[in-house]
Structure formats: structure tokens, C-alpha cells
Amino acid sequence: MAIIGSVLLAAAALVHLAFFAMESMLWSAPGVWRRFGLRSQRDADVVRPMAYNQGFYNLFLAGGAVVGLALYWTTLRQVGFGLIFFCGTCMVLASFVLVTTGRRYWRAALLQGALPLVALILFVIAENA
């Protein structure tokens, strides 16, 4: 269970790295900001500081998950599980918040939240087996 959970959490970290790249590095490309529902360069310029900041939140969640996985599979298993649980839970909760902003965000929320949710369930089962 923990191996499958690790693969899913690593995939969730990659999703969050992709959002980091879009929000913090590639934001000025019209194809990127349009993906986030913006309709003009002016709107994208106004939102840019917030997107930049949000991108780093995604980077830190991904980094925490990766460090948690590395620790889990080496010498500090309990510390790793704590990081995995914290970062995965933050990813899942953030996806719930995204759904509350409007129905058009359900697909993005599912993309961001499903992988870490299943990973967390598998890790909890593995730890209690």
C-alpha cells in the first residue's frame, strides 16, 4: 500500500510543480493565464502577483511531499509520514477550497486533490496494518 501511495503522492507533487511553473514562471504566456479563466493581458497583469505567490505555495507543498517520501523510505519513517500526512492533507484541503470558488473549478480541484487523497488513504492503511 505504501508503495502505491508513494507513487500517487509523487504524481501529486508533479502536478503541484506544474502549477508552480505556470503560476510563477510562465504566467505571462496568454495560454497560461487563459487556462486560469482570465480574458485579457490586463487582467493577467493584475492577478500576476497573487499567481506568483500561489505558485510558491504549490512548490512548497510539492517539496514537502518529496522530502516526506525520502524520509519515509530511509531512516526517519515517522517524520516522513508526518510530512506526507501534512502536505497531502494541505493539498486535499486546498482542492476543497477551490471547489467552493465555483463549479467551473471542479476538474482542477479533482486534479489537485484526488491523487493526494488516495495516497493518504493508502499510507494510513499501510501504517495501521
Short mmCIF file of N, CA, C and O in Angstrom, two decimals:
data_model
loop_
_atom_site.label_atom_id
_atom_site.label_comp_id
_atom_site.label_asym_id
_atom_site.label_seq_id
_atom_site.Cartn_x
_atom_site.Cartn_y
_atom_site.Cartn_z
N MET A 1 0.81 -1.20 0.00
CA MET A 1 0.00 0.00 0.00
C MET A 1 0.86 1.27 0.00
O MET A 1 0.53 2.22 -0.69
N ALA A 2 1.92 1.26 0.81
CA ALA A 2 2.77 2.45 0.91
C ALA A 2 3.50 2.72 -0.40
O ALA A 2 3.74 3.89 -0.73
N ILE A 3 3.81 1.67 -1.15
CA ILE A 3 4.50 1.89 -2.43
C ILE A 3 3.56 2.59 -3.42
O ILE A 3 3.93 3.57 -4.06
N ILE A 4 2.32 2.11 -3.51
CA ILE A 4 1.35 2.74 -4.41
C ILE A 4 1.06 4.16 -3.93
O ILE A 4 0.97 5.10 -4.72
N GLY A 5 0.92 4.33 -2.62
CA GLY A 5 0.72 5.66 -2.05
C GLY A 5 1.86 6.60 -2.39
O GLY A 5 1.65 7.78 -2.69
N SER A 6 3.08 6.07 -2.37
CA SER A 6 4.25 6.88 -2.71
C SER A 6 4.21 7.34 -4.16
O SER A 6 4.52 8.50 -4.47
N VAL A 7 3.84 6.43 -5.05
CA VAL A 7 3.75 6.78 -6.47
C VAL A 7 2.68 7.86 -6.67
O VAL A 7 2.90 8.84 -7.39
N LEU A 8 1.54 7.71 -6.01
CA LEU A 8 0.46 8.69 -6.16
C LEU A 8 0.84 10.04 -5.56
O LEU A 8 0.54 11.09 -6.14
N LEU A 9 1.51 10.02 -4.42
CA LEU A 9 1.93 11.29 -3.82
C LEU A 9 3.01 11.96 -4.66
O LEU A 9 3.02 13.19 -4.81
N ALA A 10 3.90 11.17 -5.23
CA ALA A 10 4.91 11.74 -6.13
C ALA A 10 4.24 12.36 -7.36
O ALA A 10 4.63 13.44 -7.81
N ALA A 11 3.21 11.71 -7.88
CA ALA A 11 2.45 12.28 -9.01
C ALA A 11 1.76 13.57 -8.59
O ALA A 11 1.74 14.54 -9.35
N ALA A 12 1.21 13.61 -7.37
CA ALA A 12 0.58 14.83 -6.87
C ALA A 12 1.62 15.94 -6.76
O ALA A 12 1.33 17.10 -7.07
N ALA A 13 2.82 15.61 -6.32
CA ALA A 13 3.88 16.61 -6.24
C ALA A 13 4.21 17.14 -7.63
O ALA A 13 4.43 18.35 -7.80
N LEU A 14 4.23 16.28 -8.63
CA LEU A 14 4.48 16.74 -10.00
C LEU A 14 3.38 17.68 -10.49
O LEU A 14 3.66 18.67 -11.16
N VAL A 15 2.13 17.37 -10.14
CA VAL A 15 1.02 18.26 -10.50
C VAL A 15 1.24 19.63 -9.87
O VAL A 15 1.09 20.67 -10.52
N HIS A 16 1.62 19.64 -8.60
CA HIS A 16 1.84 20.91 -7.91
C HIS A 16 3.06 21.65 -8.46
O HIS A 16 3.08 22.88 -8.52
N LEU A 17 4.07 20.91 -8.91
CA LEU A 17 5.21 21.56 -9.58
C LEU A 17 4.78 22.19 -10.90
O LEU A 17 5.26 23.27 -11.25
N ALA A 18 3.88 21.53 -11.61
CA ALA A 18 3.39 22.09 -12.86
C ALA A 18 2.62 23.39 -12.60
O ALA A 18 2.79 24.38 -13.33
N PHE A 19 1.81 23.41 -11.54
CA PHE A 19 1.10 24.63 -11.19
C PHE A 19 2.07 25.73 -10.77
O PHE A 19 1.88 26.90 -11.11
N PHE A 20 3.12 25.35 -10.05
CA PHE A 20 4.15 26.33 -9.70
C PHE A 20 4.73 26.95 -10.97
O PHE A 20 4.85 28.17 -11.09
N ALA A 21 5.09 26.10 -11.93
CA ALA A 21 5.69 26.61 -13.16
C ALA A 21 4.74 27.55 -13.89
O ALA A 21 5.15 28.63 -14.34
N MET A 22 3.47 27.16 -13.97
CA MET A 22 2.51 28.02 -14.68
C MET A 22 2.30 29.34 -13.95
O MET A 22 2.30 30.41 -14.56
N GLU A 23 2.12 29.28 -12.64
CA GLU A 23 1.75 30.47 -11.88
C GLU A 23 2.92 31.40 -11.60
O GLU A 23 2.75 32.62 -11.55
N SER A 24 4.09 30.86 -11.43
CA SER A 24 5.23 31.69 -11.01
C SER A 24 6.27 31.93 -12.10
O SER A 24 7.03 32.89 -12.01
N MET A 25 6.30 31.10 -13.11
CA MET A 25 7.34 31.24 -14.12
C MET A 25 6.78 31.53 -15.52
O MET A 25 7.41 32.25 -16.29
N LEU A 26 5.64 30.97 -15.85
CA LEU A 26 5.12 31.06 -17.21
C LEU A 26 3.87 31.92 -17.32
O LEU A 26 3.19 31.90 -18.35
N TRP A 27 3.55 32.66 -16.27
CA TRP A 27 2.29 33.39 -16.19
C TRP A 27 2.06 34.34 -17.35
O TRP A 27 0.93 34.54 -17.79
N SER A 28 3.10 34.94 -17.89
CA SER A 28 2.92 35.96 -18.92
C SER A 28 2.45 35.38 -20.26
O SER A 28 2.01 36.14 -21.13
N ALA A 29 2.52 34.08 -20.44
CA ALA A 29 2.05 33.47 -21.69
C ALA A 29 0.52 33.44 -21.70
O ALA A 29 -0.10 32.93 -20.77
N PRO A 30 -0.10 33.98 -22.74
CA PRO A 30 -1.56 34.01 -22.80
C PRO A 30 -2.22 32.64 -22.63
O PRO A 30 -3.27 32.53 -22.01
N GLY A 31 -1.59 31.61 -23.14
CA GLY A 31 -2.16 30.27 -22.98
C GLY A 31 -2.23 29.83 -21.53
O GLY A 31 -3.08 29.02 -21.17
N VAL A 32 -1.34 30.36 -20.71
CA VAL A 32 -1.32 30.00 -19.29
C VAL A 32 -2.41 30.75 -18.54
O VAL A 32 -3.25 30.15 -17.88
N TRP A 33 -2.41 32.08 -18.63
CA TRP A 33 -3.40 32.82 -17.84
C TRP A 33 -4.81 32.58 -18.33
O TRP A 33 -5.76 32.63 -17.55
N ARG A 34 -4.99 32.26 -19.60
CA ARG A 34 -6.33 31.90 -20.09
C ARG A 34 -6.80 30.59 -19.45
O ARG A 34 -7.98 30.41 -19.19
N ARG A 35 -5.88 29.69 -19.22
CA ARG A 35 -6.21 28.41 -18.57
C ARG A 35 -6.80 28.64 -17.18
O ARG A 35 -7.57 27.83 -16.67
N PHE A 36 -6.45 29.75 -16.57
CA PHE A 36 -6.95 30.10 -15.25
C PHE A 36 -8.20 31.00 -15.32
O PHE A 36 -8.62 31.57 -14.32
N GLY A 37 -8.78 31.13 -16.51
CA GLY A 37 -10.04 31.83 -16.66
C GLY A 37 -9.95 33.33 -16.89
O GLY A 37 -10.96 34.02 -16.87
N LEU A 38 -8.75 33.84 -17.12
CA LEU A 38 -8.59 35.26 -17.37
C LEU A 38 -8.78 35.55 -18.86
O LEU A 38 -8.47 34.72 -19.71
N ARG A 39 -9.29 36.74 -19.15
CA ARG A 39 -9.68 37.04 -20.53
C ARG A 39 -8.80 38.08 -21.21
O ARG A 39 -8.90 38.27 -22.42
N SER A 40 -7.95 38.76 -20.46
CA SER A 40 -7.14 39.79 -21.09
C SER A 40 -5.76 39.87 -20.43
O SER A 40 -5.59 39.44 -19.28
N GLN A 41 -4.82 40.46 -21.16
CA GLN A 41 -3.48 40.66 -20.60
C GLN A 41 -3.56 41.58 -19.39
O GLN A 41 -2.83 41.38 -18.42
N ARG A 42 -4.44 42.55 -19.44
CA ARG A 42 -4.58 43.47 -18.31
C ARG A 42 -5.02 42.71 -17.06
O ARG A 42 -4.47 42.92 -15.98
N ASP A 43 -6.01 41.82 -17.20
CA ASP A 43 -6.44 41.00 -16.06
C ASP A 43 -5.29 40.14 -15.55
O ASP A 43 -5.08 40.00 -14.34
N ALA A 44 -4.54 39.56 -16.47
CA ALA A 44 -3.40 38.73 -16.08
C ALA A 44 -2.35 39.53 -15.33
O ALA A 44 -1.77 39.05 -14.35
N ASP A 45 -2.12 40.76 -15.76
CA ASP A 45 -1.15 41.62 -15.08
C ASP A 45 -1.60 41.97 -13.67
O ASP A 45 -0.78 42.06 -12.75
N VAL A 46 -2.90 42.17 -13.48
CA VAL A 46 -3.43 42.48 -12.15
C VAL A 46 -3.29 41.27 -11.23
O VAL A 46 -2.92 41.40 -10.06
N VAL A 47 -3.54 40.09 -11.75
CA VAL A 47 -3.52 38.86 -10.94
C VAL A 47 -2.10 38.32 -10.76
O VAL A 47 -1.85 37.54 -9.84
N ARG A 48 -1.17 38.77 -11.56
CA ARG A 48 0.19 38.22 -11.57
C ARG A 48 0.82 38.09 -10.17
O ARG A 48 1.36 37.03 -9.84
N PRO A 49 0.81 39.13 -9.32
CA PRO A 49 1.43 38.97 -8.00
C PRO A 49 0.79 37.86 -7.16
O PRO A 49 1.50 37.12 -6.48
N MET A 50 -0.52 37.74 -7.23
CA MET A 50 -1.20 36.68 -6.48
C MET A 50 -0.84 35.30 -7.05
O MET A 50 -0.60 34.36 -6.31
N ALA A 51 -0.82 35.20 -8.38
CA ALA A 51 -0.47 33.93 -9.01
C ALA A 51 0.96 33.53 -8.67
O ALA A 51 1.24 32.36 -8.39
N TYR A 52 1.85 34.50 -8.68
CA TYR A 52 3.25 34.25 -8.33
C TYR A 52 3.35 33.67 -6.92
O TYR A 52 4.02 32.66 -6.68
N ASN A 53 2.65 34.30 -5.98
CA ASN A 53 2.64 33.84 -4.60
C ASN A 53 2.03 32.44 -4.49
O ASN A 53 2.58 31.56 -3.83
N GLN A 54 0.90 32.23 -5.15
CA GLN A 54 0.22 30.94 -5.11
C GLN A 54 1.10 29.84 -5.68
O GLN A 54 1.11 28.71 -5.20
N GLY A 55 1.85 30.17 -6.72
CA GLY A 55 2.76 29.19 -7.30
C GLY A 55 3.77 28.68 -6.30
O GLY A 55 4.09 27.49 -6.27
N PHE A 56 4.27 29.57 -5.46
CA PHE A 56 5.24 29.14 -4.47
C PHE A 56 4.61 28.27 -3.38
O PHE A 56 5.25 27.37 -2.86
N TYR A 57 3.36 28.52 -3.07
CA TYR A 57 2.67 27.60 -2.15
C TYR A 57 2.67 26.19 -2.74
O TYR A 57 2.92 25.20 -2.04
N ASN A 58 2.37 26.10 -4.03
CA ASN A 58 2.37 24.79 -4.69
C ASN A 58 3.77 24.17 -4.68
O ASN A 58 3.91 22.97 -4.46
N LEU A 59 4.79 24.98 -4.90
CA LEU A 59 6.16 24.48 -4.87
C LEU A 59 6.51 23.93 -3.49
O LEU A 59 7.08 22.84 -3.37
N PHE A 60 6.14 24.65 -2.44
CA PHE A 60 6.47 24.22 -1.09
C PHE A 60 5.72 22.95 -0.71
O PHE A 60 6.28 22.08 -0.02
N LEU A 61 4.46 22.82 -1.13
CA LEU A 61 3.73 21.59 -0.87
C LEU A 61 4.38 20.40 -1.59
O LEU A 61 4.53 19.32 -1.01
N ALA A 62 4.75 20.61 -2.83
CA ALA A 62 5.42 19.55 -3.57
C ALA A 62 6.75 19.18 -2.92
O ALA A 62 7.06 18.00 -2.75
N GLY A 63 7.52 20.19 -2.54
CA GLY A 63 8.81 19.93 -1.89
C GLY A 63 8.64 19.19 -0.58
O GLY A 63 9.39 18.24 -0.29
N GLY A 64 7.67 19.59 0.22
CA GLY A 64 7.42 18.90 1.49
C GLY A 64 7.02 17.45 1.28
O GLY A 64 7.47 16.56 2.01
N ALA A 65 6.21 17.20 0.26
CA ALA A 65 5.80 15.82 -0.04
C ALA A 65 7.00 14.98 -0.47
O ALA A 65 7.16 13.83 -0.03
N VAL A 66 7.86 15.54 -1.30
CA VAL A 66 9.04 14.81 -1.77
C VAL A 66 10.00 14.53 -0.62
O VAL A 66 10.52 13.42 -0.47
N VAL A 67 10.24 15.53 0.23
CA VAL A 67 11.10 15.31 1.40
C VAL A 67 10.48 14.25 2.32
O VAL A 67 11.17 13.37 2.83
N GLY A 68 9.16 14.34 2.51
CA GLY A 68 8.47 13.34 3.33
C GLY A 68 8.64 11.94 2.77
O GLY A 68 8.90 10.99 3.52
N LEU A 69 8.51 11.81 1.47
CA LEU A 69 8.71 10.48 0.86
C LEU A 69 10.14 9.99 1.05
O LEU A 69 10.36 8.81 1.36
N ALA A 70 11.10 10.87 0.86
CA ALA A 70 12.51 10.47 1.03
C ALA A 70 12.77 10.02 2.46
O ALA A 70 13.42 9.00 2.69
N LEU A 71 12.25 10.76 3.43
CA LEU A 71 12.45 10.37 4.83
C LEU A 71 11.71 9.09 5.17
O LEU A 71 12.22 8.26 5.92
N TYR A 72 10.50 8.95 4.64
CA TYR A 72 9.70 7.76 4.93
C TYR A 72 10.42 6.48 4.50
O TYR A 72 10.36 5.47 5.19
N TRP A 73 11.08 6.53 3.37
CA TRP A 73 11.72 5.34 2.84
C TRP A 73 13.19 5.20 3.25
O TRP A 73 13.88 4.31 2.77
N THR A 74 13.65 6.09 4.13
CA THR A 74 15.02 5.95 4.63
C THR A 74 14.98 5.73 6.15
O THR A 74 14.28 4.86 6.61
N THR A 75 15.67 6.55 6.89
CA THR A 75 15.85 6.28 8.31
C THR A 75 14.82 6.93 9.22
O THR A 75 14.68 6.53 10.37
N LEU A 76 14.12 7.92 8.77
CA LEU A 76 13.19 8.67 9.62
C LEU A 76 11.74 8.45 9.17
O LEU A 76 11.04 9.38 8.78
N ARG A 77 11.29 7.21 9.25
CA ARG A 77 9.97 6.82 8.73
C ARG A 77 8.83 7.64 9.34
O ARG A 77 7.95 8.09 8.64
N GLN A 78 8.84 7.83 10.66
CA GLN A 78 7.73 8.56 11.30
C GLN A 78 7.74 10.04 10.94
O GLN A 78 6.68 10.64 10.74
N VAL A 79 8.91 10.63 10.85
CA VAL A 79 9.00 12.03 10.43
C VAL A 79 8.51 12.16 8.99
O VAL A 79 7.75 13.07 8.65
N GLY A 80 8.91 11.23 8.16
CA GLY A 80 8.46 11.22 6.77
C GLY A 80 6.96 11.09 6.67
O GLY A 80 6.31 11.80 5.90
N PHE A 81 6.39 10.20 7.48
CA PHE A 81 4.93 10.05 7.47
C PHE A 81 4.25 11.34 7.90
O PHE A 81 3.24 11.74 7.32
N GLY A 82 4.81 12.01 8.88
CA GLY A 82 4.24 13.29 9.32
C GLY A 82 4.23 14.32 8.21
O GLY A 82 3.24 15.02 8.01
N LEU A 83 5.33 14.42 7.49
CA LEU A 83 5.39 15.37 6.36
C LEU A 83 4.44 14.96 5.24
O LEU A 83 3.75 15.81 4.66
N ILE A 84 4.40 13.67 4.94
CA ILE A 84 3.49 13.17 3.91
C ILE A 84 2.06 13.50 4.30
O ILE A 84 1.28 14.01 3.48
N PHE A 85 1.71 13.23 5.55
CA PHE A 85 0.34 13.47 6.01
C PHE A 85 0.00 14.96 5.97
O PHE A 85 -1.07 15.35 5.49
N PHE A 86 0.91 15.80 6.44
CA PHE A 86 0.65 17.24 6.45
C PHE A 86 0.51 17.79 5.03
O PHE A 86 -0.47 18.48 4.71
N CYS A 87 1.49 17.52 4.18
CA CYS A 87 1.46 18.08 2.82
C CYS A 87 0.30 17.51 2.01
O CYS A 87 -0.38 18.25 1.29
N GLY A 88 0.06 16.21 2.13
CA GLY A 88 -1.06 15.61 1.41
C GLY A 88 -2.39 16.17 1.87
O GLY A 88 -3.27 16.46 1.05
N THR A 89 -2.54 16.35 3.17
CA THR A 89 -3.78 16.93 3.71
C THR A 89 -3.97 18.36 3.23
O THR A 89 -5.08 18.76 2.85
N CYS A 90 -2.90 19.14 3.19
CA CYS A 90 -3.00 20.52 2.68
C CYS A 90 -3.41 20.52 1.21
O CYS A 90 -4.23 21.35 0.79
N MET A 91 -2.88 19.60 0.42
CA MET A 91 -3.26 19.50 -0.99
C MET A 91 -4.76 19.20 -1.12
O MET A 91 -5.46 19.82 -1.93
N VAL A 92 -5.22 18.24 -0.34
CA VAL A 92 -6.63 17.85 -0.40
C VAL A 92 -7.53 19.01 0.05
O VAL A 92 -8.52 19.33 -0.61
N LEU A 93 -7.18 19.63 1.16
CA LEU A 93 -8.00 20.74 1.65
C LEU A 93 -8.01 21.91 0.68
O LEU A 93 -9.04 22.57 0.49
N ALA A 94 -6.88 22.18 0.05
CA ALA A 94 -6.83 23.26 -0.94
C ALA A 94 -7.75 22.95 -2.13
O ALA A 94 -8.37 23.85 -2.69
N SER A 95 -7.85 21.68 -2.48
CA SER A 95 -8.75 21.33 -3.58
C SER A 95 -10.21 21.54 -3.19
O SER A 95 -11.03 21.95 -4.01
N PHE A 96 -10.54 21.28 -1.92
CA PHE A 96 -11.90 21.56 -1.44
C PHE A 96 -12.19 23.06 -1.48
O PHE A 96 -13.28 23.49 -1.86
N VAL A 97 -11.22 23.86 -1.11
CA VAL A 97 -11.39 25.32 -1.17
C VAL A 97 -11.61 25.75 -2.62
O VAL A 97 -12.45 26.59 -2.91
N LEU A 98 -10.87 25.16 -3.54
CA LEU A 98 -11.02 25.51 -4.95
C LEU A 98 -12.44 25.23 -5.43
O LEU A 98 -13.02 26.03 -6.17
N VAL A 99 -13.02 24.13 -5.02
CA VAL A 99 -14.40 23.81 -5.41
C VAL A 99 -15.37 24.87 -4.91
O VAL A 99 -16.35 25.19 -5.58
N THR A 100 -15.10 25.45 -3.75
CA THR A 100 -16.02 26.44 -3.20
C THR A 100 -16.01 27.76 -3.97
O THR A 100 -16.89 28.58 -3.77
N THR A 101 -15.02 27.95 -4.84
CA THR A 101 -14.96 29.20 -5.61
C THR A 101 -15.84 29.17 -6.84
O THR A 101 -16.05 30.20 -7.47
N GLY A 102 -16.35 28.01 -7.22
CA GLY A 102 -17.25 27.93 -8.37
C GLY A 102 -17.23 26.57 -9.01
O GLY A 102 -16.23 25.84 -8.92
N ARG A 103 -18.34 26.23 -9.62
CA ARG A 103 -18.48 24.91 -10.24
C ARG A 103 -17.50 24.68 -11.39
O ARG A 103 -17.16 23.53 -11.67
N ARG A 104 -17.08 25.73 -12.03
CA ARG A 104 -16.18 25.53 -13.17
C ARG A 104 -14.80 25.05 -12.74
O ARG A 104 -13.98 24.67 -13.58
N TYR A 105 -14.53 25.05 -11.45
CA TYR A 105 -13.22 24.62 -10.94
C TYR A 105 -13.19 23.17 -10.47
O TYR A 105 -12.18 22.72 -9.93
N TRP A 106 -14.27 22.43 -10.63
CA TRP A 106 -14.31 21.07 -10.10
C TRP A 106 -13.25 20.17 -10.73
O TRP A 106 -12.66 19.34 -10.06
N ARG A 107 -13.00 20.34 -12.04
CA ARG A 107 -11.98 19.49 -12.69
C ARG A 107 -10.59 19.80 -12.16
O ARG A 107 -9.80 18.89 -11.89
N ALA A 108 -10.28 21.07 -11.99
CA ALA A 108 -8.97 21.46 -11.44
C ALA A 108 -8.83 20.96 -10.01
O ALA A 108 -7.77 20.48 -9.61
N ALA A 109 -9.92 21.05 -9.25
CA ALA A 109 -9.88 20.57 -7.87
C ALA A 109 -9.68 19.06 -7.82
O ALA A 109 -8.93 18.55 -6.98
N LEU A 110 -10.33 18.35 -8.71
CA LEU A 110 -10.15 16.91 -8.78
C LEU A 110 -8.71 16.56 -9.14
O LEU A 110 -8.10 15.67 -8.55
N LEU A 111 -8.15 17.30 -10.09
CA LEU A 111 -6.75 17.09 -10.49
C LEU A 111 -5.81 17.31 -9.30
O LEU A 111 -4.88 16.54 -9.08
N GLN A 112 -6.06 18.36 -8.54
CA GLN A 112 -5.18 18.69 -7.42
C GLN A 112 -5.41 17.83 -6.18
O GLN A 112 -4.49 17.64 -5.40
N GLY A 113 -6.62 17.34 -5.99
CA GLY A 113 -6.93 16.68 -4.73
C GLY A 113 -7.06 15.17 -4.74
O GLY A 113 -6.86 14.53 -3.71
N ALA A 114 -7.38 14.57 -5.88
CA ALA A 114 -7.65 13.13 -5.91
C ALA A 114 -6.39 12.30 -5.62
O ALA A 114 -6.44 11.36 -4.81
N LEU A 115 -5.29 12.63 -6.27
CA LEU A 115 -4.07 11.85 -6.06
C LEU A 115 -3.60 11.88 -4.61
O LEU A 115 -3.33 10.81 -4.03
N PRO A 116 -3.49 13.05 -3.99
CA PRO A 116 -3.04 13.03 -2.59
C PRO A 116 -4.06 12.38 -1.65
O PRO A 116 -3.67 11.76 -0.67
N LEU A 117 -5.35 12.48 -1.95
CA LEU A 117 -6.36 11.85 -1.09
C LEU A 117 -6.19 10.33 -1.10
O LEU A 117 -6.14 9.70 -0.03
N VAL A 118 -6.09 9.75 -2.27
CA VAL A 118 -5.91 8.30 -2.36
C VAL A 118 -4.57 7.90 -1.74
O VAL A 118 -4.48 6.89 -1.02
N ALA A 119 -3.53 8.70 -1.97
CA ALA A 119 -2.22 8.41 -1.37
C ALA A 119 -2.31 8.41 0.15
O ALA A 119 -1.77 7.51 0.81
N LEU A 120 -2.99 9.40 0.71
CA LEU A 120 -3.13 9.46 2.17
C LEU A 120 -3.86 8.25 2.71
O LEU A 120 -3.46 7.68 3.73
N ILE A 121 -4.93 7.86 2.05
CA ILE A 121 -5.69 6.69 2.49
C ILE A 121 -4.79 5.46 2.49
O ILE A 121 -4.77 4.68 3.46
N LEU A 122 -4.02 5.29 1.42
CA LEU A 122 -3.11 4.13 1.34
C LEU A 122 -2.02 4.17 2.40
O LEU A 122 -1.68 3.14 2.99
N PHE A 123 -1.48 5.33 2.67
CA PHE A 123 -0.46 5.45 3.72
C PHE A 123 -1.03 5.15 5.10
O PHE A 123 -0.40 4.48 5.91
N VAL A 124 -2.21 5.64 5.37
CA VAL A 124 -2.84 5.37 6.68
C VAL A 124 -3.11 3.88 6.82
O VAL A 124 -2.85 3.30 7.90
N ILE A 125 -3.58 3.22 5.76
CA ILE A 125 -3.80 1.78 5.82
C ILE A 125 -2.48 1.06 6.06
O ILE A 125 -2.39 0.16 6.89
N ALA A 126 -1.44 1.48 5.35
CA ALA A 126 -0.11 0.84 5.48
C ALA A 126 0.43 1.01 6.89
O ALA A 126 1.02 0.08 7.46
N GLU A 127 0.25 2.17 7.47
CA GLU A 127 0.78 2.43 8.80
C GLU A 127 0.00 1.70 9.89
O GLU A 127 0.52 1.45 10.98
N ASN A 128 -1.24 1.36 9.62
CA ASN A 128 -2.06 0.69 10.63
C ASN A 128 -2.20 -0.81 10.37
O ASN A 128 -2.98 -1.47 11.06
N ALA A 129 -1.47 -1.31 9.40
CA ALA A 129 -1.56 -2.76 9.09
C ALA A 129 -0.65 -3.56 9.97
O ALA A 129 0.29 -3.13 10.54
#
